[in-house]
Amino acid sequence: VQLQASGGGLVQAGGSLRLSCAASRWTFRDYVLAWFRQAPGKEREFVAGIRWTGSRDSDTVKGRFTISRDYAKNTVYLQMNGLKPEDTAAYYCAARRGSIATSGEEYGYWGQGTQVTVSS
């Protein structure tokens, strides 16, 4: 299983970024793909997850972030709008079989992090 995250950067509060996670083709078809984030000194936090039946967002990003998938490109996206300084973190994509889980311990496959920094 291979996951490759990209798209992080520095943005001002209120701005937007789109993260991408490219997955191997069979992973993309059969697995849940999710985004987590971890800020310095804080625990890892579920952001959003998606499988072929639907998606789920955390309450902290609901209405601002949207997860989507492009089957042709084997890629999952996280569109982040209305960014706030508290969204600053390293963002990771992860994969697992089964249902969308909010605990990172349920995911066996991880990509490298991509840093998102939101300035006030």
XYZ file of C-alpha atoms in Angstrom:
120
model
C 0.000 0.000 0.000
C 1.433 3.318 -1.041
C 0.087 6.725 -0.088
C 1.623 10.001 -1.214
C 0.342 13.235 0.314
C 1.008 16.695 -1.069
C -0.391 20.207 -1.247
C 0.497 21.720 2.101
C 1.854 25.214 2.508
C 1.587 28.586 4.199
C -1.679 30.499 3.905
C -3.320 33.419 5.653
C -6.352 32.955 7.839
C -9.482 32.732 5.738
C -7.593 31.282 2.811
C -7.827 27.903 1.091
C -5.619 24.940 0.304
C -6.241 21.609 -1.363
C -4.378 18.546 -0.168
C -3.955 15.494 -2.370
C -3.281 11.882 -1.474
C -2.333 9.583 -4.340
C -2.944 5.894 -3.624
C -2.110 2.667 -5.366
C -5.010 1.594 -7.549
C -6.175 -1.415 -5.553
C -5.960 0.530 -2.310
C -8.072 3.241 -3.723
C -10.798 0.883 -4.843
C -11.103 -1.301 -1.760
C -10.070 0.872 1.178
C -11.274 3.729 3.313
C -9.031 6.743 2.830
C -8.861 9.360 5.553
C -7.077 12.521 6.586
C -5.661 13.057 10.061
C -3.701 15.962 11.446
C -1.322 16.490 14.309
C -0.191 19.810 15.710
C 2.916 20.107 17.916
C 2.154 18.980 21.440
C -1.303 17.724 20.521
C -2.781 14.336 19.824
C -3.455 13.108 16.323
C -6.931 14.146 15.206
C -9.318 12.683 12.635
C -10.259 15.224 9.983
C -12.298 13.381 7.334
C -12.688 9.990 5.730
C -14.238 8.594 2.574
C -15.201 5.242 1.087
C -17.369 4.281 -1.825
C -20.529 4.519 0.296
C -19.946 8.066 1.509
C -17.817 10.336 3.654
C -17.533 11.648 7.186
C -16.103 14.903 8.546
C -15.079 15.854 12.051
C -17.156 18.511 13.789
C -14.188 20.870 13.907
C -13.953 21.099 10.118
C -17.547 20.475 9.087
C -18.706 23.108 6.643
C -15.157 24.259 5.887
C -13.342 21.144 4.643
C -14.539 18.736 1.969
C -13.103 15.320 1.208
C -13.540 13.881 -2.259
C -12.038 11.217 -4.478
C -11.125 10.988 -8.151
C -11.304 7.369 -9.280
C -9.583 8.090 -12.575
C -6.560 9.542 -10.777
C -6.614 7.247 -7.718
C -6.443 10.380 -5.623
C -8.273 11.674 -2.571
C -8.500 15.391 -1.996
C -9.100 17.536 1.048
C -10.371 20.955 0.053
C -9.823 23.288 2.977
C -11.624 26.620 2.974
C -11.933 29.247 5.671
C -8.652 28.162 7.223
C -7.938 29.212 10.784
C -4.648 29.386 12.703
C -5.816 26.409 14.772
C -5.845 24.322 11.575
C -2.047 24.534 11.552
C -0.706 20.970 11.683
C 0.973 18.209 9.773
C -1.709 16.468 7.718
C -1.503 12.756 6.991
C -3.510 10.468 4.744
C -4.222 6.941 5.913
C -5.949 3.810 4.646
C -7.804 0.836 6.103
C -10.348 -1.763 5.085
C -13.888 -1.616 6.373
C -15.790 1.368 7.722
C -14.594 4.915 8.287
C -12.898 4.984 11.685
C -11.958 8.102 13.618
C -9.108 6.551 15.594
C -5.733 6.569 13.923
C -4.988 3.225 15.562
C -7.519 1.614 13.221
C -5.466 2.551 10.172
C -2.573 0.370 9.131
C -1.224 2.406 6.262
C 0.031 5.969 6.348
C 1.527 8.437 3.948
C 4.104 11.011 4.869
C 2.816 14.251 6.341
C 2.318 17.505 4.532
C 2.574 20.671 6.611
C -0.210 23.243 6.657
C 0.527 26.549 8.356
C -2.149 29.203 8.745
C -1.001 32.667 9.758
C -3.247 35.093 11.604
